[in-house]
PDB file of C-alpha atoms in Angstrom:
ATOM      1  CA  UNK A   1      10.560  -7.371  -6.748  1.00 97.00           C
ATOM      2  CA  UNK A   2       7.560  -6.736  -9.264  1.00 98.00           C
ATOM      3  CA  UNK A   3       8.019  -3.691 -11.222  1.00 98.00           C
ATOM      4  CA  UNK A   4       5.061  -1.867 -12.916  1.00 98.00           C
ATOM      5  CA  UNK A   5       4.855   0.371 -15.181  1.00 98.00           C
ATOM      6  CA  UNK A   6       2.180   2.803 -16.530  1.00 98.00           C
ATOM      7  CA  UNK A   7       0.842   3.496 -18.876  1.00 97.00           C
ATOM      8  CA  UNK A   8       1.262   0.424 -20.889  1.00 98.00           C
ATOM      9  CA  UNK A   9       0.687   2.805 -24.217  1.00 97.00           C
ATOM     10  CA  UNK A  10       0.816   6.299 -24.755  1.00 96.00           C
ATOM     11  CA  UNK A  11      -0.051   8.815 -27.687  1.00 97.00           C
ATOM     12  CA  UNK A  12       1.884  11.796 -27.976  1.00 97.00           C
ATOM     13  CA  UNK A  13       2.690  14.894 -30.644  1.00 96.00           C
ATOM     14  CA  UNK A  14       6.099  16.177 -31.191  1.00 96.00           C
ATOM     15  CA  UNK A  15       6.651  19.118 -28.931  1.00 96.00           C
ATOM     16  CA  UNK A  16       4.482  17.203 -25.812  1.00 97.00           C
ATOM     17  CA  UNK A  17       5.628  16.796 -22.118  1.00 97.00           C
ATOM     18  CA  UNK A  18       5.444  13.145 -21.429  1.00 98.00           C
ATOM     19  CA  UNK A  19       5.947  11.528 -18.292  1.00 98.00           C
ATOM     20  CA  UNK A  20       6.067   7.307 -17.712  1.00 98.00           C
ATOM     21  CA  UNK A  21       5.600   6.319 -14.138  1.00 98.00           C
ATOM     22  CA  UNK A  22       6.919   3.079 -12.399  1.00 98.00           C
ATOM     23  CA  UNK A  23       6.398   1.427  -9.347  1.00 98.00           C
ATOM     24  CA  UNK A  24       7.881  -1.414  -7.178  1.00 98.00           C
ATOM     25  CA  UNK A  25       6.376  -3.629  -5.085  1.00 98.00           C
ATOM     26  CA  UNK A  26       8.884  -2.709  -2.330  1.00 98.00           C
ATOM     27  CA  UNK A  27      11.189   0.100  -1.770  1.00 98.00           C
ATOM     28  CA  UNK A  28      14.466  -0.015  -3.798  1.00 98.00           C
ATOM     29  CA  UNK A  29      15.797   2.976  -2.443  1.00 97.00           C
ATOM     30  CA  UNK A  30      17.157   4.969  -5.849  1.00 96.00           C
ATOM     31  CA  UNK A  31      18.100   1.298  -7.995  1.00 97.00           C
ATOM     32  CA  UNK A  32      15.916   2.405 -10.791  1.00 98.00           C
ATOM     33  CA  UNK A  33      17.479   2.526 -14.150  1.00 98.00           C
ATOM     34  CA  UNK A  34      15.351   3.571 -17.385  1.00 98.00           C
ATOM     35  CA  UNK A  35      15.935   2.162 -20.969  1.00 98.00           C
ATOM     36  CA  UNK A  36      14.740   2.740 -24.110  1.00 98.00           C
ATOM     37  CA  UNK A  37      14.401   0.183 -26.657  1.00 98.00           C
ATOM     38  CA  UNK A  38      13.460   0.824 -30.460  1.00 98.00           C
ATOM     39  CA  UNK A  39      12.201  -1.600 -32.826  1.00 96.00           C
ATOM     40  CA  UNK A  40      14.732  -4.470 -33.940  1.00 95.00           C
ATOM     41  CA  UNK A  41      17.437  -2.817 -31.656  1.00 98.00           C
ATOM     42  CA  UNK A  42      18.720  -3.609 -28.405  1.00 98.00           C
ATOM     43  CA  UNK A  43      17.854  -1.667 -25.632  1.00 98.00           C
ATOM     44  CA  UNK A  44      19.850   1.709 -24.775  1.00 98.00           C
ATOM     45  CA  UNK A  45      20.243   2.742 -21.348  1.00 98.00           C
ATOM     46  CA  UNK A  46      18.873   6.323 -20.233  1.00 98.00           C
ATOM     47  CA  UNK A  47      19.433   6.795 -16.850  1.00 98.00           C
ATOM     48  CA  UNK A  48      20.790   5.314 -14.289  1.00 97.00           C
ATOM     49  CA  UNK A  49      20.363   5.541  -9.808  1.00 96.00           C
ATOM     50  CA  UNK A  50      16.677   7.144 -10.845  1.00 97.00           C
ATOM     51  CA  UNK A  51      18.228  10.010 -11.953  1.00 97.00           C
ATOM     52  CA  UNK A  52      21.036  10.384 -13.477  1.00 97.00           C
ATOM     53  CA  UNK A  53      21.536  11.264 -17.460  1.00 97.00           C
ATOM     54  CA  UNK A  54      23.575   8.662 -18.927  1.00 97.00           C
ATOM     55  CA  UNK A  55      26.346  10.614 -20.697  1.00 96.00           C
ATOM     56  CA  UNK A  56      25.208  11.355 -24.813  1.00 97.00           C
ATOM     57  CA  UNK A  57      21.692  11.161 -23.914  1.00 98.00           C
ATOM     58  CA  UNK A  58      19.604  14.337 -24.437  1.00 97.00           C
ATOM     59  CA  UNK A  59      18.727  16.812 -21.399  1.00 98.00           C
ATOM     60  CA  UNK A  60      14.772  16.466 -22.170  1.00 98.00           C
ATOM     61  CA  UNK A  61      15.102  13.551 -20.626  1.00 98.00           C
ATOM     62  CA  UNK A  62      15.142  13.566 -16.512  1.00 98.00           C
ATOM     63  CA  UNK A  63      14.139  10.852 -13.951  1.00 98.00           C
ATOM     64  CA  UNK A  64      12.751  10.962 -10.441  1.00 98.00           C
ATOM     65  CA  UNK A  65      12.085   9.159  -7.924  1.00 98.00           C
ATOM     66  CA  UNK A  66      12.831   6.734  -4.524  1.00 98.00           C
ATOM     67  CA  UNK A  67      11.055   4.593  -2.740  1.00 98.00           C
ATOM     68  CA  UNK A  68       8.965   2.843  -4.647  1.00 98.00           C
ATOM     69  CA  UNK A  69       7.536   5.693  -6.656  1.00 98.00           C
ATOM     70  CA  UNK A  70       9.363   6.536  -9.813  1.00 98.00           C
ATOM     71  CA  UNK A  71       8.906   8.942 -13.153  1.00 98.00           C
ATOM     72  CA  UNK A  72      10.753   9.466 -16.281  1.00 98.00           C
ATOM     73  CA  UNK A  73       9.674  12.586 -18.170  1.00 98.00           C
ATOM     74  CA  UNK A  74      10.949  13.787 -21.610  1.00 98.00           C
ATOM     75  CA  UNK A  75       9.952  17.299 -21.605  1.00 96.00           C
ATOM     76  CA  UNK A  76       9.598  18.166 -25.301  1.00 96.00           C
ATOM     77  CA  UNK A  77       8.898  15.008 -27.603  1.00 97.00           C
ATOM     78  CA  UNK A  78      11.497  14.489 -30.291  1.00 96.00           C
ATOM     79  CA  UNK A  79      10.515  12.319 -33.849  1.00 95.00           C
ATOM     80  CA  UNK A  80      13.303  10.036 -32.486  1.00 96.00           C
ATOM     81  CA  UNK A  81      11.959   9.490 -29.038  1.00 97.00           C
ATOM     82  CA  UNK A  82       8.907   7.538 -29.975  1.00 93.00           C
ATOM     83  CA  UNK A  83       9.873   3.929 -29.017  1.00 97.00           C
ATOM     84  CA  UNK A  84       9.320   1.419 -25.580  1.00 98.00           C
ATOM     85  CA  UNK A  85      10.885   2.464 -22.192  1.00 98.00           C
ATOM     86  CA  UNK A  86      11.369  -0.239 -20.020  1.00 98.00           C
ATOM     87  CA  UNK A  87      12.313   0.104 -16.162  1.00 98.00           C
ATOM     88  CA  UNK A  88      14.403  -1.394 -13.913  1.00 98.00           C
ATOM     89  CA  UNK A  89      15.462  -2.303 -10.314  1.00 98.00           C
ATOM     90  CA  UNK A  90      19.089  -3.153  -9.459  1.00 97.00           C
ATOM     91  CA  UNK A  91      18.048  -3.291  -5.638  1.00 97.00           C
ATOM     92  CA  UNK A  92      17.832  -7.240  -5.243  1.00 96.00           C
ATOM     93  CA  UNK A  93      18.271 -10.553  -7.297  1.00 95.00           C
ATOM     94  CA  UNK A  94      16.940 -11.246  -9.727  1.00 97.00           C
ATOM     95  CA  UNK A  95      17.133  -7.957 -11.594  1.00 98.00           C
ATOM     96  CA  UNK A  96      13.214  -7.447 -12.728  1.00 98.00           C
ATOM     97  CA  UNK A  97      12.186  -5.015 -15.893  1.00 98.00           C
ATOM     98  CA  UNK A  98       8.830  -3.207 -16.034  1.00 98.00           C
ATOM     99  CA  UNK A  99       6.467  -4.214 -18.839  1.00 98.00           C
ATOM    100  CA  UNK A 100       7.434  -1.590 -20.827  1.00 98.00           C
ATOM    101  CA  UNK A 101       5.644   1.459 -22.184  1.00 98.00           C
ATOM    102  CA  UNK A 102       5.076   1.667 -26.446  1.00 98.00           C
ATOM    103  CA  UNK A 103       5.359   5.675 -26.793  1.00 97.00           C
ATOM    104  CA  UNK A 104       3.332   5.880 -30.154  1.00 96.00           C
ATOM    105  CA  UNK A 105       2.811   9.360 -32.352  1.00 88.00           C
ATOM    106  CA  UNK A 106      -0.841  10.993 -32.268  1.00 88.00           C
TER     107      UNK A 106
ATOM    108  CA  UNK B   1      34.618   2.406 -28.011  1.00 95.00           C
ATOM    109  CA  UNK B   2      33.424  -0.470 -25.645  1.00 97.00           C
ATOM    110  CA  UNK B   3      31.760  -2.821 -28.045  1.00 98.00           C
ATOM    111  CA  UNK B   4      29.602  -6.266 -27.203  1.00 98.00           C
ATOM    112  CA  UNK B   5      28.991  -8.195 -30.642  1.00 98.00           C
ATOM    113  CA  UNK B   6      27.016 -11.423 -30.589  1.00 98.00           C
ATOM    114  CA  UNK B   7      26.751 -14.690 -32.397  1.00 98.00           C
ATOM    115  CA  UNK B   8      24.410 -14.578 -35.224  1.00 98.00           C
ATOM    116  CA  UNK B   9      21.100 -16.347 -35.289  1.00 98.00           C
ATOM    117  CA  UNK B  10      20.367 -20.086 -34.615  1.00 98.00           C
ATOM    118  CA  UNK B  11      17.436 -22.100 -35.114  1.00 98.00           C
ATOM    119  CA  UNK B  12      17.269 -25.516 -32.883  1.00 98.00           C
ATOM    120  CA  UNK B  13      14.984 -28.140 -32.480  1.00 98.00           C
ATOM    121  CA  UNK B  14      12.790 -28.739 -28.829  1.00 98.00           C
ATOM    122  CA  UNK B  15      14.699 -30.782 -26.703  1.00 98.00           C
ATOM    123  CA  UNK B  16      18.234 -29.662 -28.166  1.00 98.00           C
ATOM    124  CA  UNK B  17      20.845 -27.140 -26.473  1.00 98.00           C
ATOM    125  CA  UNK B  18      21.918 -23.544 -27.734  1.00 98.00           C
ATOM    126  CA  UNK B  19      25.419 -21.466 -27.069  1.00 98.00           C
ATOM    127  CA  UNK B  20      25.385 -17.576 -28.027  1.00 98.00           C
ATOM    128  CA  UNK B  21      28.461 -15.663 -27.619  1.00 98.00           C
ATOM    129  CA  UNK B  22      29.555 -12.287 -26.982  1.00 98.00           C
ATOM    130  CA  UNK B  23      32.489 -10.994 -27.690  1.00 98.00           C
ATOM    131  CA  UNK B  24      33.783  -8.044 -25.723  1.00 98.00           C
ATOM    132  CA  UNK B  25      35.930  -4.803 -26.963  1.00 98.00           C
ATOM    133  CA  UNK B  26      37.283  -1.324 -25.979  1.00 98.00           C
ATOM    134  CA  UNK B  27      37.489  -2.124 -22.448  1.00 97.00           C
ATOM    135  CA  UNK B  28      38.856  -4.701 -20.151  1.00 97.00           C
ATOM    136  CA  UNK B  29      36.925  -7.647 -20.121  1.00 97.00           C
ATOM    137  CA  UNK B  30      37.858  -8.743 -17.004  1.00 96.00           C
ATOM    138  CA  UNK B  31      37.160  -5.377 -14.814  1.00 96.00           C
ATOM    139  CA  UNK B  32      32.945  -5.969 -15.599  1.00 96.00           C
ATOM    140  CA  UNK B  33      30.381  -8.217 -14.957  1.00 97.00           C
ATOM    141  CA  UNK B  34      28.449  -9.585 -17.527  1.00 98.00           C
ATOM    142  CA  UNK B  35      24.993 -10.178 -17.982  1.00 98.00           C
ATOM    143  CA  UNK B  36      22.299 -12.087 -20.307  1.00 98.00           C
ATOM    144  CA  UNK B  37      18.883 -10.629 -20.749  1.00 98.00           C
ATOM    145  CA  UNK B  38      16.675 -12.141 -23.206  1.00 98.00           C
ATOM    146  CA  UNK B  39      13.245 -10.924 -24.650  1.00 98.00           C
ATOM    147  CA  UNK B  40      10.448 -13.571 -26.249  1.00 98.00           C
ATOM    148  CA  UNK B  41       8.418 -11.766 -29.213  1.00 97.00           C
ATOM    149  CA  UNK B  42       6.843  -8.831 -28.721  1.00 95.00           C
ATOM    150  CA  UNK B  43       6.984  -9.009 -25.093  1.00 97.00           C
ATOM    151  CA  UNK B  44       9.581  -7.518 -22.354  1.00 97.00           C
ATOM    152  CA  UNK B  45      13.232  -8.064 -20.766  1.00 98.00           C
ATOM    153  CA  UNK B  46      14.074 -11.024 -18.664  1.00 98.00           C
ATOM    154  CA  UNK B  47      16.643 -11.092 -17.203  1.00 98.00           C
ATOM    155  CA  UNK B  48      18.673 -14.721 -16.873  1.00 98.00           C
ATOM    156  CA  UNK B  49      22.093 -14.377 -14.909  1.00 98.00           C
ATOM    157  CA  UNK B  50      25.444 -12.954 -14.976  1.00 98.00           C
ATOM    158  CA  UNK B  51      29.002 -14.107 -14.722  1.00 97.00           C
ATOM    159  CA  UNK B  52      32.253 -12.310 -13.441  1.00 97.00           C
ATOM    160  CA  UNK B  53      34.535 -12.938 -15.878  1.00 97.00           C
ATOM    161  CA  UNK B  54      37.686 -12.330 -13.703  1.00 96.00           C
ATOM    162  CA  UNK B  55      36.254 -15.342 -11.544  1.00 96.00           C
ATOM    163  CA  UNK B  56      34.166 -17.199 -13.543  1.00 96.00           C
ATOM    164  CA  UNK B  57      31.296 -17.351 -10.602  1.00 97.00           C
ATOM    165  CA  UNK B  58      28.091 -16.775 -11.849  1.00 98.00           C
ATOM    166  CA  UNK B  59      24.402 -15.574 -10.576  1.00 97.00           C
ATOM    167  CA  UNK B  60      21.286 -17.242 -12.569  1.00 98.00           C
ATOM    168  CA  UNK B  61      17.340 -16.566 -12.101  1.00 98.00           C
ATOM    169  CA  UNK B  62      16.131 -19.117 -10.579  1.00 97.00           C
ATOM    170  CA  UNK B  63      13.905 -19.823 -13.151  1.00 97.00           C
ATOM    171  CA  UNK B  64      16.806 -20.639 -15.295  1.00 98.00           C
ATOM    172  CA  UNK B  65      18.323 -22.678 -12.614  1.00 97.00           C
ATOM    173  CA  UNK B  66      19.520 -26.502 -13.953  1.00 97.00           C
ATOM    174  CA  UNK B  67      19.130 -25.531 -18.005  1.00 98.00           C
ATOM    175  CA  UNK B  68      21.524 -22.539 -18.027  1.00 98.00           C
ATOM    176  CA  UNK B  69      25.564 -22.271 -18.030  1.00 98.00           C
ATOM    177  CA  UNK B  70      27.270 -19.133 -18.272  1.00 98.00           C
ATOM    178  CA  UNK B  71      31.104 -19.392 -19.030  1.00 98.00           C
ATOM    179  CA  UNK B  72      34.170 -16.964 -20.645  1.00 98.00           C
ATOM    180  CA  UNK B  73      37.200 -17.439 -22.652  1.00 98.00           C
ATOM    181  CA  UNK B  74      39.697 -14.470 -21.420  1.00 97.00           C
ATOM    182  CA  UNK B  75      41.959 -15.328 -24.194  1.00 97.00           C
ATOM    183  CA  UNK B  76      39.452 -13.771 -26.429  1.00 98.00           C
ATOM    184  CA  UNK B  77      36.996 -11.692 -24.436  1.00 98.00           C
ATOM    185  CA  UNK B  78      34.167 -13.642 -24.785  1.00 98.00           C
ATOM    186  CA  UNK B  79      31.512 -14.405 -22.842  1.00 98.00           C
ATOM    187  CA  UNK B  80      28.972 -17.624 -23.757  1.00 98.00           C
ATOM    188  CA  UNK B  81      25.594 -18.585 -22.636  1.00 98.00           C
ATOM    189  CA  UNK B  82      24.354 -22.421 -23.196  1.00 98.00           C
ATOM    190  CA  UNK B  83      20.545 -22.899 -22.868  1.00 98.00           C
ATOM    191  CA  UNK B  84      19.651 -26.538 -22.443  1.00 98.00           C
ATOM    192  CA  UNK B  85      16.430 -28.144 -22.939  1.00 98.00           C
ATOM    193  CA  UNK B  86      15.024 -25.956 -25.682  1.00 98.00           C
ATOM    194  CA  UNK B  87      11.204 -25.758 -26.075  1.00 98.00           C
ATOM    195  CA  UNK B  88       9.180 -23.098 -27.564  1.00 98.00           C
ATOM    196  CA  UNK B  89       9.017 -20.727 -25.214  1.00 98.00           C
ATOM    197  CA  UNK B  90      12.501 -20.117 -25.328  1.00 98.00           C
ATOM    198  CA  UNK B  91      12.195 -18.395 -28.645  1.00 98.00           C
ATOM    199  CA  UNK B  92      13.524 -14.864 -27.996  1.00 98.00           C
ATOM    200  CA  UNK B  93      15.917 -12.409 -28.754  1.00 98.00           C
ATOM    201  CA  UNK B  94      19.242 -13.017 -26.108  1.00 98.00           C
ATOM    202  CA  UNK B  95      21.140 -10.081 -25.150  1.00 98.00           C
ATOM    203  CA  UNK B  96      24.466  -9.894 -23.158  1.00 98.00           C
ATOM    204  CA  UNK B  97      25.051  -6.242 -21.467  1.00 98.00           C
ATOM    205  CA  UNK B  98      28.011  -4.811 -19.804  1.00 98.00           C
ATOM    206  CA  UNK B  99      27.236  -4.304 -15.705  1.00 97.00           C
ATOM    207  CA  UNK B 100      28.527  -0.760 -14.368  1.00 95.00           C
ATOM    208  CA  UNK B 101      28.800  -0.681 -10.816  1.00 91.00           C
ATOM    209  CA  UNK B 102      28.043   3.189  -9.177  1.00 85.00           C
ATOM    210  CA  UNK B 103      29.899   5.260  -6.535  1.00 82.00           C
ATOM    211  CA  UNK B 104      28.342   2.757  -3.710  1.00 82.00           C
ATOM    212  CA  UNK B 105      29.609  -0.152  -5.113  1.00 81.00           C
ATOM    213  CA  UNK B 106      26.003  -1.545  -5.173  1.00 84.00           C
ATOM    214  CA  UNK B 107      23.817   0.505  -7.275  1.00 90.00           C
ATOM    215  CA  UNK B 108      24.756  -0.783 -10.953  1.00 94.00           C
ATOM    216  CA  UNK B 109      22.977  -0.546 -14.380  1.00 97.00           C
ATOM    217  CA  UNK B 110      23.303  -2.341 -18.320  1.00 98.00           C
ATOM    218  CA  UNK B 111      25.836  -0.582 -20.259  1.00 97.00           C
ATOM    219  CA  UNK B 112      26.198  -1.325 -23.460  1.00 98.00           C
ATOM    220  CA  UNK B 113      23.996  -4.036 -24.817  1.00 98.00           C
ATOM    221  CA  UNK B 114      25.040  -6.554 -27.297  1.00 98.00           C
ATOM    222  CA  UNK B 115      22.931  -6.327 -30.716  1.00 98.00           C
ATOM    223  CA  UNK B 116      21.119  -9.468 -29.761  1.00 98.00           C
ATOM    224  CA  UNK B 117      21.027 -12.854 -31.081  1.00 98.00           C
ATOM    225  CA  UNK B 118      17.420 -14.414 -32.013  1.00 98.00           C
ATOM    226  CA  UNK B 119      17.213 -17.930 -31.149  1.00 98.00           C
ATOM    227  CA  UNK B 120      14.429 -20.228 -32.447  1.00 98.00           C
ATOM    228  CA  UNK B 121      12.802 -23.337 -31.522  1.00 98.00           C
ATOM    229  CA  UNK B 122      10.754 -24.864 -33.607  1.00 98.00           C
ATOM    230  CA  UNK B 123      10.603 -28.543 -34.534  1.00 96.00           C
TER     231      UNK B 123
END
């Protein structure tokens, strides 16, 4: 299952409403987990079953989605949110990752 | 706290064989799959396979199919992941991550990650 993501890159200010969409190349139901990954770390999972918050992780962040249609949204941009979010299906073998989206500061 | 901590870094030559480990805490390591994800420079995640430690029956890509082994030592926690046949283009981070199965008993996600361990090839 190809997962894509867009956009690839996005500029944003602190205080903005940002919202990543991904998309499957077949319906995977509500296996869509989100991820964010910061530089030289490993990725950290966000949500989980399209959208639910993974517990510690901040209620800006909220995920949508089924089907083959998904969003993840962080309504009010944080200095520590700028960083790559990567998606995910869980729906069939092998497990397939978006490209990833670089969230960059205007 | 459920902890995965990796080998450190290794640099092999093409042609030559690599083994990263993770070793598992705060949990127990027998109640979770494992998986290994790995992630070339500046690109994305790949994901390679998983084992069930309890088991020890395992699930690779098939694009790893032939050059990968994934084994565990339960006496320790630890998970391992050999990579045979290095060439360039295996250059990447590796990460193992925790599998967490939902409600269903299908729908699962990567929970924690292990910090990573960069492998190079280079002759």
């Amino acid at each position: 299952i190809q997962m894509t993501q867009s956009p690839s890159s996005l500029s944003a200010s602190v205080g903005d409403r940002v919202t990543i969409a991904c998309r499957a190349s077949q319906s995977i139901s509500n296996y869509l987990n989100w991820y964010q990954q910061k530089p030289g770390t490993a990725p950290k999972l966000l949500m989980y079953a399209a959208s639910s918050l993974q517990s510690g992780v901040p209620s800006r962040f909220s995920g949508s989605g089924s089907g083959t249609d998904f969003t993840l949204t962080i309504s009010s941009l944080q200095p520590e949110d700028f960083a790559t979010y990567y998606c995910q299906q869980s729906y069939s073998r092998p497990y397939t990752f978006g490209q990833g989206t670089k969230l960059e500061i205007k | 706290q459920v902890q995965l901590v990796q080998s450190a870094a290794d640099v092999k030559k093409p042609g030559a064989s690599v083994k990263v480990s993770c070793k598992a805490s705060g949990y127990r390591f027998t109640d979770y799959y494992m998986h290994w994800v790995r992630q070339a420079p500046g690109q994305g995640l790949e994901w390679m396979g998983y084992m069930n430690p309890n088991s020890g029956h395992t699930n690779y890509a098939q694009k790893f199919q032939g050059r990968v082994t994934m084994t565990r030592d339960t006496s320790i926690s630890t998970v391992y992941m050999q990579l045979t046949r290095l060439t360039s283009d295996d250059t990447a981070i590796y990460f193992c991550a925790r599998d967490n199965i939902g409600e269903d008993g299908n729908l699962d996600w990567f929970d924690p990650w292990g910090q990573g361990t960069l492998v190079t090839v280079s002759s």
